Short mmCIF file of C-alpha atoms and ligand atoms in Angstrom, two decimals:
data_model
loop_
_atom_site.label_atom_id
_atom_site.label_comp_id
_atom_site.label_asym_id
_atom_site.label_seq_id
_atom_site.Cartn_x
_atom_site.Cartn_y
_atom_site.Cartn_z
CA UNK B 1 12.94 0.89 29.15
CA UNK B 2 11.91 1.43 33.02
CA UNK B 3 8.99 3.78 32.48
CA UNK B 4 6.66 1.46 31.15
CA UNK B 5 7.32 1.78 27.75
CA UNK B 6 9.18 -0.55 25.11
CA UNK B 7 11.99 0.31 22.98
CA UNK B 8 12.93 0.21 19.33
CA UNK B 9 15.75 -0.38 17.69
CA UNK B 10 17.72 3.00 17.47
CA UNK B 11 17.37 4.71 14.12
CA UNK B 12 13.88 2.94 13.67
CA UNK B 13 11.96 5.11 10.95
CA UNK B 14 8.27 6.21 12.05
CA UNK B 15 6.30 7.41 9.14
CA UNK B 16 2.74 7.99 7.80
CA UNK B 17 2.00 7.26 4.34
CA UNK B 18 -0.75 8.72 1.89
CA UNK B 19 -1.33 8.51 -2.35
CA UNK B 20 -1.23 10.64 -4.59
CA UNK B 21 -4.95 10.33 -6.34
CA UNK B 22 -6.58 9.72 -2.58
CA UNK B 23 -5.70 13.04 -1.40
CA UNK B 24 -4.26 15.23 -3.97
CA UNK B 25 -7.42 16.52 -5.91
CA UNK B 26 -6.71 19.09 -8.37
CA UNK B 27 -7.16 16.97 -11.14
CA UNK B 28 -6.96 18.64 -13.87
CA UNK B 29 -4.60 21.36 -12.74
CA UNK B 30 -0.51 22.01 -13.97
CA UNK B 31 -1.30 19.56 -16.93
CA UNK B 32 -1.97 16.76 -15.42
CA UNK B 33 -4.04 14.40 -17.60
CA UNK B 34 -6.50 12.00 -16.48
CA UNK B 35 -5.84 8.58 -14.83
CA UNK B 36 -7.96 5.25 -14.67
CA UNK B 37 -8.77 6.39 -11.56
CA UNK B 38 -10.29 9.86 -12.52
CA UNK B 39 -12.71 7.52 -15.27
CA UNK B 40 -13.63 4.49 -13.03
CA UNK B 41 -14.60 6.69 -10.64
CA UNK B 42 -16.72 8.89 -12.59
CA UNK B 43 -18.62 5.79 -13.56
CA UNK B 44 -22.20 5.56 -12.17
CA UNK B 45 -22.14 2.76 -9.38
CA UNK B 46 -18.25 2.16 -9.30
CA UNK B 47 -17.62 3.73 -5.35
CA UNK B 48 -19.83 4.52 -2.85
CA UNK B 49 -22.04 7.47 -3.20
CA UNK B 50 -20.15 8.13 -6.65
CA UNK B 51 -17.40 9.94 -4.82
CA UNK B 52 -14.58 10.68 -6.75
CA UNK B 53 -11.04 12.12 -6.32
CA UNK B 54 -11.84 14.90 -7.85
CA UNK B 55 -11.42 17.40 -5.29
CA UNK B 56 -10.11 14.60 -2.10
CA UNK B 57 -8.45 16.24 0.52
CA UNK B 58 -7.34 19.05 -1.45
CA UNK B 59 -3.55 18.16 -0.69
CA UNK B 60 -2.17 19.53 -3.88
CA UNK B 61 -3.00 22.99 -2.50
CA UNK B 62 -2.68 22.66 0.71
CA UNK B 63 0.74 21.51 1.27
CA UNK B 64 2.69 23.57 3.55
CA UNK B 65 -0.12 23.01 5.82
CA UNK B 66 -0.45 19.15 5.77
CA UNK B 67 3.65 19.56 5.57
CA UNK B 68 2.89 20.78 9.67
CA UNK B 69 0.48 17.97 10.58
CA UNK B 70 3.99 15.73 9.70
CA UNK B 71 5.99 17.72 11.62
CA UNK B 72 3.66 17.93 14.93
CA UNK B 73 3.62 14.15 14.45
CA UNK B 74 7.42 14.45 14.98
CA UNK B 75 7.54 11.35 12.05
CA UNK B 76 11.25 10.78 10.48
CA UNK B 77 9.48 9.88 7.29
CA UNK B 78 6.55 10.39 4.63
CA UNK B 79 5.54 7.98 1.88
CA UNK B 80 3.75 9.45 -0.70
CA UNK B 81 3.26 8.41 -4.94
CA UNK B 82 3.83 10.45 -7.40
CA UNK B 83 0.89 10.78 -9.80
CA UNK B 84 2.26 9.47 -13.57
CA UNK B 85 -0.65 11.81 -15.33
CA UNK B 86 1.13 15.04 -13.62
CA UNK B 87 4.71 13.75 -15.04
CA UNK B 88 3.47 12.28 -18.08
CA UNK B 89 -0.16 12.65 -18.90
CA UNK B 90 -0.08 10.68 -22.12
CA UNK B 91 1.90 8.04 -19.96
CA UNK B 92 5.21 7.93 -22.26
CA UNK B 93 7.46 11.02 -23.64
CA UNK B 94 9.02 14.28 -22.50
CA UNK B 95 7.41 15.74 -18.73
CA UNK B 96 5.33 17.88 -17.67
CA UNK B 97 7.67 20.11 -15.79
CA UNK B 98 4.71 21.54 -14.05
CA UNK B 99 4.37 17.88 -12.57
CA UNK B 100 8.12 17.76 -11.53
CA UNK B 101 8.18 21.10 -9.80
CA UNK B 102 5.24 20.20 -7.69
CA UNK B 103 6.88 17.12 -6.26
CA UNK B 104 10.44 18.33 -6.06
CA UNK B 105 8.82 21.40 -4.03
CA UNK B 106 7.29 18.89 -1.97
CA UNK B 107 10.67 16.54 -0.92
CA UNK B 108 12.62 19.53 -0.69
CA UNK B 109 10.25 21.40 2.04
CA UNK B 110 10.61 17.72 3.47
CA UNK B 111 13.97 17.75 3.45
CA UNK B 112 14.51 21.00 5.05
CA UNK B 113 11.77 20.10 8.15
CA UNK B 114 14.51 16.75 8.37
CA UNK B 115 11.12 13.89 7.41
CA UNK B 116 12.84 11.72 5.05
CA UNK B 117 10.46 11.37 1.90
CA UNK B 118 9.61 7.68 0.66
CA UNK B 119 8.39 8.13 -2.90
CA UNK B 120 6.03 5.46 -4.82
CA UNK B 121 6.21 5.80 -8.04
CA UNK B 122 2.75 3.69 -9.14
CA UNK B 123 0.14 3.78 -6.63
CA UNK B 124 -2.52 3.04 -8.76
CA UNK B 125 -3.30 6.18 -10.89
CA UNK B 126 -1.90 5.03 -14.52
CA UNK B 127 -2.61 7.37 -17.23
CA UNK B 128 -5.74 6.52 -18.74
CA UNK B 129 -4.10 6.76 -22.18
CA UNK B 130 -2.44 3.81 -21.23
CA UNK B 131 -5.10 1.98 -20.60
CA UNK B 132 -6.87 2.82 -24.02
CA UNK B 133 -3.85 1.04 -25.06
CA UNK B 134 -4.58 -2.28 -22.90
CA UNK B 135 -3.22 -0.70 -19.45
CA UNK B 136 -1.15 -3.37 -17.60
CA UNK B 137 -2.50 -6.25 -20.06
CA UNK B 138 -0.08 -5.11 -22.54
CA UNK B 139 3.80 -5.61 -22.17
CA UNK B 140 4.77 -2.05 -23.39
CA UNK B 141 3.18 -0.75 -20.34
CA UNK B 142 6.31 -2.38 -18.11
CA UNK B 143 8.34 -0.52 -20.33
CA UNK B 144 6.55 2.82 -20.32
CA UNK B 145 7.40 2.15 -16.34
CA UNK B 146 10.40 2.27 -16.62
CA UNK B 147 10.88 5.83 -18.68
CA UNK B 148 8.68 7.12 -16.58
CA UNK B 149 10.70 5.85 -13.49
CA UNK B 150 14.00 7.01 -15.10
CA UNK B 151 12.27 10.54 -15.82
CA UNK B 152 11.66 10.75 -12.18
CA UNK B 153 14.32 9.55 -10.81
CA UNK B 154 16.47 12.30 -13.15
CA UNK B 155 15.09 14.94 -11.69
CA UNK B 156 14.46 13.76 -7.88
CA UNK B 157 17.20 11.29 -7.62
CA UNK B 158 19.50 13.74 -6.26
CA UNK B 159 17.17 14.48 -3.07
CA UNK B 160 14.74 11.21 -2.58
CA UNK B 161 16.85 8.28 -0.69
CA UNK B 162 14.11 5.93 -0.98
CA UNK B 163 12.10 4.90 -3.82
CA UNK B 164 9.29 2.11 -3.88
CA UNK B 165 8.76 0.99 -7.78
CA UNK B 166 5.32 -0.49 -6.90
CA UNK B 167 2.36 -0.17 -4.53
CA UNK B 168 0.49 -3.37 -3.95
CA UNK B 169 0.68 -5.16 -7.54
CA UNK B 170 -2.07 -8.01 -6.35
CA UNK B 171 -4.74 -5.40 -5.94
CA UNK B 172 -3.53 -3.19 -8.99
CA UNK B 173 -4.43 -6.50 -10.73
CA UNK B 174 -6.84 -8.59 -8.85
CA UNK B 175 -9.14 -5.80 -8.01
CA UNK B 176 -8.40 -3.90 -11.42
CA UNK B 177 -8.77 -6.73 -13.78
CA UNK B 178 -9.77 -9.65 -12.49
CA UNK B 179 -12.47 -9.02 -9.27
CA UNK B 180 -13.06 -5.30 -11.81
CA UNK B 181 -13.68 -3.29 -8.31
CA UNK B 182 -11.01 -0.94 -8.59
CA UNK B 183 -10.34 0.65 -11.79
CA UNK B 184 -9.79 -0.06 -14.55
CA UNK B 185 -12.55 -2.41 -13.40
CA UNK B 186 -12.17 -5.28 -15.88
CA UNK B 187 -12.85 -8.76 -15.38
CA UNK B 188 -11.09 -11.06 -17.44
CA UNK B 189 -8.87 -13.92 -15.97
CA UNK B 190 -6.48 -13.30 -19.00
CA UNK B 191 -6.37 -9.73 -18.69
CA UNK B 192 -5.28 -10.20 -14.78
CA UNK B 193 -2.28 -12.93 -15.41
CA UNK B 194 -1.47 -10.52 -18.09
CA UNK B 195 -1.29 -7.68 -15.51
CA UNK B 196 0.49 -9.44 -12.96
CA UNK B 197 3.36 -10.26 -15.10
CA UNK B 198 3.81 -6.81 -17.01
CA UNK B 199 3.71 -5.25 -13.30
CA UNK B 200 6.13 -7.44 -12.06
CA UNK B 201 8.24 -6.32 -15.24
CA UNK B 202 7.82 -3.15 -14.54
CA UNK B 203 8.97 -3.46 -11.06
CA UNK B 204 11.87 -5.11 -12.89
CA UNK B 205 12.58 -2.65 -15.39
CA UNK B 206 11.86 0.76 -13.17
CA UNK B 207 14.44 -0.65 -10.62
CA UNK B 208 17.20 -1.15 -13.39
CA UNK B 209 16.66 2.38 -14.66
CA UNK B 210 16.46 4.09 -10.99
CA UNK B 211 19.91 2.26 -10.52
CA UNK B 212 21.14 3.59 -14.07
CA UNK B 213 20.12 7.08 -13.26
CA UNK B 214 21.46 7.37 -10.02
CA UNK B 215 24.31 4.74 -10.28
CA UNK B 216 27.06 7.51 -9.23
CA UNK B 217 25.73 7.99 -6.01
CA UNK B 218 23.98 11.51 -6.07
CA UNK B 219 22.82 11.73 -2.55
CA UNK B 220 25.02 14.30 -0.37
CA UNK B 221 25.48 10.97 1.46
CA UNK B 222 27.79 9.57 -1.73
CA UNK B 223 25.46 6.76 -1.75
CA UNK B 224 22.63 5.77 -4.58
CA UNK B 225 19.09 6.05 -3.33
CA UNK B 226 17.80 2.52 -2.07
CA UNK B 227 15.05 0.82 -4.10
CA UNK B 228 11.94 -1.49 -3.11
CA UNK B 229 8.71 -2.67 -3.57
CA UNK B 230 5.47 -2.55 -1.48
CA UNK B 231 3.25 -5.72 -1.50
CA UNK B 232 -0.07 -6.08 0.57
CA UNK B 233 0.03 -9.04 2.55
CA UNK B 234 -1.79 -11.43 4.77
CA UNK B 235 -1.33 -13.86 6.66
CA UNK B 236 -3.75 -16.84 6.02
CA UNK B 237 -4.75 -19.50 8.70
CA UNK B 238 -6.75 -22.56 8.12
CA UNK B 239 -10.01 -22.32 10.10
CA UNK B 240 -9.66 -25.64 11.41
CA UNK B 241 -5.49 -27.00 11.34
CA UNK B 242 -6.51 -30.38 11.97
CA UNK B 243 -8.42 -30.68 8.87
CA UNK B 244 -6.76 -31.21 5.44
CA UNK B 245 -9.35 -29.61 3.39
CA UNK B 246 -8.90 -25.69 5.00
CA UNK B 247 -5.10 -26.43 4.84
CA UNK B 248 -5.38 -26.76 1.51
CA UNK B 249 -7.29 -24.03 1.13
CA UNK B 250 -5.41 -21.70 3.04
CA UNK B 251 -2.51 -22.51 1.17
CA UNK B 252 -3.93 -22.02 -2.32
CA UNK B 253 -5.10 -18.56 -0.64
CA UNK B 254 -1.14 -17.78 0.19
CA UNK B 255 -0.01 -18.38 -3.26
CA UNK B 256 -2.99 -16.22 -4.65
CA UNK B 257 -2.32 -13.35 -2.68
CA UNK B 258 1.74 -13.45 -1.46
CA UNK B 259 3.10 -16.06 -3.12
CA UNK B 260 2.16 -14.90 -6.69
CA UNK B 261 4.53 -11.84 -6.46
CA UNK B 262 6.79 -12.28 -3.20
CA UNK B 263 7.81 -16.09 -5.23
CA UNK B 264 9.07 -14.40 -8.41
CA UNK B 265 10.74 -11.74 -6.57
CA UNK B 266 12.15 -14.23 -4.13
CA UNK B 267 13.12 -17.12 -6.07
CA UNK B 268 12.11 -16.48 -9.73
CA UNK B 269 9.46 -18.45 -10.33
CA UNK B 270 5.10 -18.68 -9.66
CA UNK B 271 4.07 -20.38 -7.19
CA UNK B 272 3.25 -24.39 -8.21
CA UNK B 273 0.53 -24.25 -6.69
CA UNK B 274 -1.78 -21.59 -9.18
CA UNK B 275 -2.75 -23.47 -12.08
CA UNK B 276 -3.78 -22.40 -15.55
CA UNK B 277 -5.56 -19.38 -15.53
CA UNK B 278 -4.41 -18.11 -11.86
CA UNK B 279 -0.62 -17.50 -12.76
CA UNK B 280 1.23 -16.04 -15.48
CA UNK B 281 2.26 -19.08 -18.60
CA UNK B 282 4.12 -19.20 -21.19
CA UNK B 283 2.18 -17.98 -23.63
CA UNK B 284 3.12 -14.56 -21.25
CA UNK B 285 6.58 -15.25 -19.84
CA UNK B 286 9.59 -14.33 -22.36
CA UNK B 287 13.17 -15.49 -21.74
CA UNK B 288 15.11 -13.45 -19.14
CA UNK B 289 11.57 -12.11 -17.46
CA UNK B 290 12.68 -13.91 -14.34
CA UNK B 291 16.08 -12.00 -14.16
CA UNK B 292 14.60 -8.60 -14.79
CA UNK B 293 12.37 -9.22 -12.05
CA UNK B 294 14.68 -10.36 -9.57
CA UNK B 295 16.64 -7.46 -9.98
CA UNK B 296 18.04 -7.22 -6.55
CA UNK B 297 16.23 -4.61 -3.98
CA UNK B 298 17.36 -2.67 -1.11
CA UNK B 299 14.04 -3.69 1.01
CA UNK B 300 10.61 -5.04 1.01
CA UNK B 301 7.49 -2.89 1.77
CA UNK B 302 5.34 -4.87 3.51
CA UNK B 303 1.59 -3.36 3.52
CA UNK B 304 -0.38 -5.34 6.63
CA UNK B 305 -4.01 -5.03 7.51
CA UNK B 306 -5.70 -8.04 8.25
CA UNK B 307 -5.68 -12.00 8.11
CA UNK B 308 -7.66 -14.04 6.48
CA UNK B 309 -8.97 -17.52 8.43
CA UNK B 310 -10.25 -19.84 5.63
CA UNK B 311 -12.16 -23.17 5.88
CA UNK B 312 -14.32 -25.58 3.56
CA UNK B 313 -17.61 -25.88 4.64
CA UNK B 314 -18.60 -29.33 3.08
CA UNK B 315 -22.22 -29.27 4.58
CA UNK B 316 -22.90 -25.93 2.58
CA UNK B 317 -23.97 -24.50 5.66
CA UNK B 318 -22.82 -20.81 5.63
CA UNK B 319 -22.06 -20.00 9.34
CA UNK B 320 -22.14 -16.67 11.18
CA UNK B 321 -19.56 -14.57 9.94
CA UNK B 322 -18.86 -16.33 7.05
CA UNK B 323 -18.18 -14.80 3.43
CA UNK B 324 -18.30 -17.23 0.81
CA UNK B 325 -15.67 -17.29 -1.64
CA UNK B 326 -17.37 -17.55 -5.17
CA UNK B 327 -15.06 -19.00 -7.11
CA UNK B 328 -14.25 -21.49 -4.37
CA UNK B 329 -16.98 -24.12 -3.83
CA UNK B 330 -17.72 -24.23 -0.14
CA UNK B 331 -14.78 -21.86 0.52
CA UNK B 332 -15.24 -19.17 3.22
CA UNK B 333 -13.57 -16.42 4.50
CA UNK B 334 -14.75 -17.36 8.68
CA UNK B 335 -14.43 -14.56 10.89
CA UNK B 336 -13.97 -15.96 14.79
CA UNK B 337 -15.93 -14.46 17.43
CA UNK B 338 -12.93 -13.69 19.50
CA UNK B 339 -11.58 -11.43 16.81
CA UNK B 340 -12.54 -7.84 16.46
CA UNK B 341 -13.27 -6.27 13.24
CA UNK B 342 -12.29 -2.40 11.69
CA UNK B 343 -14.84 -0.55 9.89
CA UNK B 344 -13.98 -2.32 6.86
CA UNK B 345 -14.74 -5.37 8.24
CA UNK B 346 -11.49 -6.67 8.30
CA UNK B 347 -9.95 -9.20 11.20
CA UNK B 348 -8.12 -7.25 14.09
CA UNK B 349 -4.98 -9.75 14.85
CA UNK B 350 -1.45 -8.29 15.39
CA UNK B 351 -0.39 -11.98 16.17
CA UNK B 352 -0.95 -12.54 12.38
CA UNK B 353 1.32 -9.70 11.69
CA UNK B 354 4.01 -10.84 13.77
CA UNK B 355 3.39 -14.22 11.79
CA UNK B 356 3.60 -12.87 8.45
CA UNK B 357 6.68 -10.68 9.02
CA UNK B 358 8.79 -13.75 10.27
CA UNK B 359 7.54 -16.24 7.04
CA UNK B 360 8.60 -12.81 4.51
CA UNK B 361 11.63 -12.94 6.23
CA UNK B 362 12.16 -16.61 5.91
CA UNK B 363 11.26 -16.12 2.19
CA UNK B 364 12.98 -13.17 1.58
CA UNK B 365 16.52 -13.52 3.84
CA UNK B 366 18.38 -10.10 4.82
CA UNK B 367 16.66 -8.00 2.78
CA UNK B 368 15.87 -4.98 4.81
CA UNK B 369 11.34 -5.09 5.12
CA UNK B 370 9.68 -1.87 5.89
CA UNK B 371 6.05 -1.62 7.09
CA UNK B 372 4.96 0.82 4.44
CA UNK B 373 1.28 0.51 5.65
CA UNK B 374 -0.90 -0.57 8.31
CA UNK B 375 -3.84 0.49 10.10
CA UNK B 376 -7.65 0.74 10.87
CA UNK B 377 -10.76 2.24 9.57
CA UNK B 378 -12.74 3.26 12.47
CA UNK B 379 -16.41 5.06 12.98
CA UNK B 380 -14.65 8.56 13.82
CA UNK B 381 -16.47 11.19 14.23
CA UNK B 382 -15.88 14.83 16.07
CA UNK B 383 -17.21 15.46 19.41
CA UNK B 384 -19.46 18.61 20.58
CA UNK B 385 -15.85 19.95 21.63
CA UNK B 386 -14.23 19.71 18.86
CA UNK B 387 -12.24 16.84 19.37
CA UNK B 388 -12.11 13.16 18.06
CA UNK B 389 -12.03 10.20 20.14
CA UNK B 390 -10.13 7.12 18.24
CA UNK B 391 -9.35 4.63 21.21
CA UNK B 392 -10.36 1.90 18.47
CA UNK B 393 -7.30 3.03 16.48
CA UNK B 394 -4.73 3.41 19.24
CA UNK B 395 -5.50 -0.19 20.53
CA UNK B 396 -4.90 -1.47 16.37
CA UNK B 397 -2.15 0.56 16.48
CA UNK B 398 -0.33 -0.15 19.48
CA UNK B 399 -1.31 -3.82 19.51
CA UNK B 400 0.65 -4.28 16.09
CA UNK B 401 4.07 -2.10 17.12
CA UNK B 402 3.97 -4.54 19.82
CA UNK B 403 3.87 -7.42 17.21
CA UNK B 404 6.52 -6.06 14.97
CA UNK B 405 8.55 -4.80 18.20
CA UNK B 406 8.61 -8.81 19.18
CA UNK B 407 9.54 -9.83 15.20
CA UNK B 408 12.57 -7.48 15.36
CA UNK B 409 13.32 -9.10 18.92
CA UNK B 410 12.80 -12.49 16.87
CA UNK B 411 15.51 -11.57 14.16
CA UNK B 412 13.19 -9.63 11.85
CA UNK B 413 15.24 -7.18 9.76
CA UNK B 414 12.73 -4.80 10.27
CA UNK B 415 13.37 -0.92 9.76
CA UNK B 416 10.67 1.45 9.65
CA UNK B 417 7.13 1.44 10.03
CA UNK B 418 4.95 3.78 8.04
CA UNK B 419 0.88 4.02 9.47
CA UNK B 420 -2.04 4.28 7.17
CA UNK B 421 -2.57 7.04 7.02
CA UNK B 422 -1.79 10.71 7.93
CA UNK B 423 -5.35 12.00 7.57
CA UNK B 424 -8.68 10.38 6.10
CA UNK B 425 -8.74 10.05 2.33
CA UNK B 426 -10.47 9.20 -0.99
CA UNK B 427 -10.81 4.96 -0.15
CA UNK B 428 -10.55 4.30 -3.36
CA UNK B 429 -14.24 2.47 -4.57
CA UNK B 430 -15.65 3.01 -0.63
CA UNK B 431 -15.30 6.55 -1.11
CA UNK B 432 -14.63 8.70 1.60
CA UNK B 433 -17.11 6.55 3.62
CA UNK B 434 -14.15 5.11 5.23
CA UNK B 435 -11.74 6.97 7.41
CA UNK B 436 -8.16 5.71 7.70
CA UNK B 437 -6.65 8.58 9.15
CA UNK B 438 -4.59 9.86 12.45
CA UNK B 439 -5.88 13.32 11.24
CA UNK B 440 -10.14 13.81 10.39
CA UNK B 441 -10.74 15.75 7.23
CA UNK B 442 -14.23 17.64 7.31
CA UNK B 443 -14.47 17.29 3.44
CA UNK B 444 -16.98 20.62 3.52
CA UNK B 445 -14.30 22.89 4.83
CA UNK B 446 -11.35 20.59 4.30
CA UNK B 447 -10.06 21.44 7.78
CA UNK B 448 -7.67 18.67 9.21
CA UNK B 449 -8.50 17.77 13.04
CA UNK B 450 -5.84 15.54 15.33
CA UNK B 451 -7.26 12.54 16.38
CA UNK B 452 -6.25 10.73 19.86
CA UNK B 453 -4.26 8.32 17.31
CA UNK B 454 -2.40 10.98 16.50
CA UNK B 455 -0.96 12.34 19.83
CA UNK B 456 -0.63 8.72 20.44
CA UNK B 457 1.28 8.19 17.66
CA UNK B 458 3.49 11.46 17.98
CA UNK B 459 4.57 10.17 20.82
CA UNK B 460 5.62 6.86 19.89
CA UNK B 461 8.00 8.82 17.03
CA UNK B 462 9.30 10.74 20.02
CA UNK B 463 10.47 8.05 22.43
CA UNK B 464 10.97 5.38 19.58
CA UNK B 465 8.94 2.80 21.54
CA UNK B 466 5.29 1.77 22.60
CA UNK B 467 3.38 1.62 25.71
CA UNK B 468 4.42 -1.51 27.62
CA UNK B 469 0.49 -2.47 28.09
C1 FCB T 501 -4.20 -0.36 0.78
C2 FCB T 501 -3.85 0.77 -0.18
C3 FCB T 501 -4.04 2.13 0.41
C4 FCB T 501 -5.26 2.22 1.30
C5 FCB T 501 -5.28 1.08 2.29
C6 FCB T 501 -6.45 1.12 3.26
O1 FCB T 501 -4.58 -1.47 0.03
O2 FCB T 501 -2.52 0.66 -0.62
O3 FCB T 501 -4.07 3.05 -0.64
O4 FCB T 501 -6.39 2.29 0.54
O5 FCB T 501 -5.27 -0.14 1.63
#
């Protein structure tokens, strides 16, 4: 392009993505039952302030209106998760059809503004029944998935040309059971391997049944809705290359965070590299597992945020910037002065994204990725005019379509990008104290206010490419 912009590749889909329990609220409205989410929450000391989702952005009643904020962003798509307790708030047996109305009201007023809807079905929010029951610790809650998945996809699959089975399995079960700072906030090494095994079952499982459901091609395009998975990851750099000891480190960080689900999905097995204790055995893994969870997919979700830049500091001298890794003697998480940092504290480096989409792609071959997330937490806050200011944002933002833009020009099968998020939301055990959004809610009179990200952003959609600089 002449005019000082880049291009994308035609038909590139721009999106914004939110989840169901971080903006919906109504909680116990229609029949929907509680979720972990709704109890860890609840729990004196487990988010900040004790904010819960409770009430959120109030998106289950305010839906046409957030339905405009997608279509002044001009976007071609919208991720969102359905909520389980609103189809089935036991977690297993016949729906709520309350729960299926809302959401099929919701794709079909997408599909009639032309935004293409993206639906996860587990972001998080598992009945809490279920977890009475052992939650993702026990293997009946894979197949509890996949009914539930099938029970969707019955009544959607006709209208929804994308599904994602999964969103971000690590953190459902390193933060959930193993780190115990997201719900259901347990922390028990056996619990976690449990939980990463039964999800990746699930995943399994829930993309066999989609494909049963819909195998005759219901779409009015002939064709059966595509299926995927969405997995957080980051791309991990040794502090210091030259020395052995981060290299190490960094890789035993890879197969913690990306290799311990993109390795089964990829090639069937856990990574070598996680011993005892950090990976699935056999006590866990039954005959066949590996098959059900390669099932094949139609594309990869790829959630990026952040690197991480590890090293081994043998002096035990804990530098500037450092966060030391607890279970990891002399292990740190470094953070480089020429690096900036979001409001979460998290690394600013778009070269890492470009990075980590060409080694998925390596790993994963032609399968289609998506970037189903990325994006910054910033200190927003609304100007004596009314407006909000989010240059912060727009930089994160535009430096990282620049990234991807080169990966696609470097062979990356890459299709869509979806930012985090459409307007600030519940962030999940920081509360609302972080704000994600190209849209500011003020929670007190839930009105939604366009950030400069989101012009910015609008824009981008429009002309399918970025600023040049
Ligand atoms: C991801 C989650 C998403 C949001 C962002 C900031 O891990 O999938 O819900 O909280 O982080």
């Amino acid at each position: 392009m002449s005019d000082g912009r880049d291009a994308f590749p035609e038909g590139f889909l721009w999106g914004v993505s939110t989840a169901s329990y971080q903006i919906e609220g109504a909680v116990a409205e229609d029949g929907r039952g509680p979720s972990i989410w709704d109890t860890f929450s609840h729990q004196p000391g487990k988010t900040t302030n004790g904010d819960t989702g409770d009430i959120a952005c109030d998106g289950y009643h305010r839906t046409d209106s957030d339905l405009d904020l997608l279509s002044e962003l001009g976007v071609g798509g919208y991720r969102f998760s359905i909520a389980w307790p609103r189809i089935q708030p036991d977690g297993h047996g016949a729906p709520n059809q309350a729960g299926l109305d809302y959401y099929r009201r919701l794709v079909d007023k997408l599909l009639e503004r032309g935004i293409a809807p993206l639906v996860t079905l587990y972001h998080w929010d598992l009945p809490q029944p279920l977890q009475d029951k052992g939650g993702w610790a026990t293997r009946d809650t894979a197949d509890l998935f996949a009914d539930y998945a099938a029970t969707v996809a019955g009544a959607l699959g006709d209208r929804v040309p994308r599904w994602i089975t999964l969103n971000e399995p690590w953190v459902a079960s390193s933060m959930g059971y193993r780190s115990g700072e997201h719900a259901p906030g347990i922390t028990d090494p056996q619990q976690y391997v449990a939980a990463v095994h039964h999800l990746l079952l699930g995943h399994g499982k829930a993309t066999a049944a989609i494909r049963a459901v819909t195998a005759a091609g219901v779409l009015p395009s002939g064709r059966p809705p595509e299926v995927g998975i969405t997995l957080n990851m980051a791309q991990i750099y040794p502090a210091d290359p030259s020395r052995t000891a981060d290299r190490e480190l960094a890789a035993d960080l890879d197969a913690d965070i990306n290799g311990v689900f993109l390795d089964p999905l990829t090639r069937g097995a856990y990574p070598a590299r996680l011993g005892p204790g950090q990976a699935p055995g056999p006590g866990l893994i039954r005959d066949g597992d590996f098959a059900t969870i390669q099932a094949p997919i139609d594309f990869l979700g790829v959630n990026y945020y952040a690197p991480h830049i590890v090293g081994v500091r043998e002096d035990g001298i804990v530098r500037r910037g450092d966060t030391p890794m607890p279970w990891r003697p002399g292990g740190v998480f470094t953070q480089p002065e020429h690096l900036p940092v979001t409001a979460m504290g998290w690394l600013v480096d778009p070269n890492a994204l470009h990075d980590l989409l060409l080694r998925v792609h390596d790993d994963a071959g032609e399968v289609p990725l998506y970037i189903t997330e990325n994006g910054a937490a910033c200190y927003d806050y609304v100007n004596p005019d009314g407006t909000v200011d989010d240059p912060e944002r727009v930089a994160y933002l535009h430096g990282h379509l620049q990234a991807a833009r080169q990966a696609i020009a470097d062979g990356v099968p890459l299709r869509g990008y979806f930012a985090w998020s459409l307007m600030d939301n519940f962030e999940w055990a920081h509360g609302y104290s972080k704000r994600f959004g190209l849209y500011f809610v003020d929670y007190g009179t839930q009105r939604r206010i366009a950030k400069g990200s989101a012009g910015w952003y609008a824009e981008v959609a429009k002309t399918n490419s970025v600023p040049s600089s």
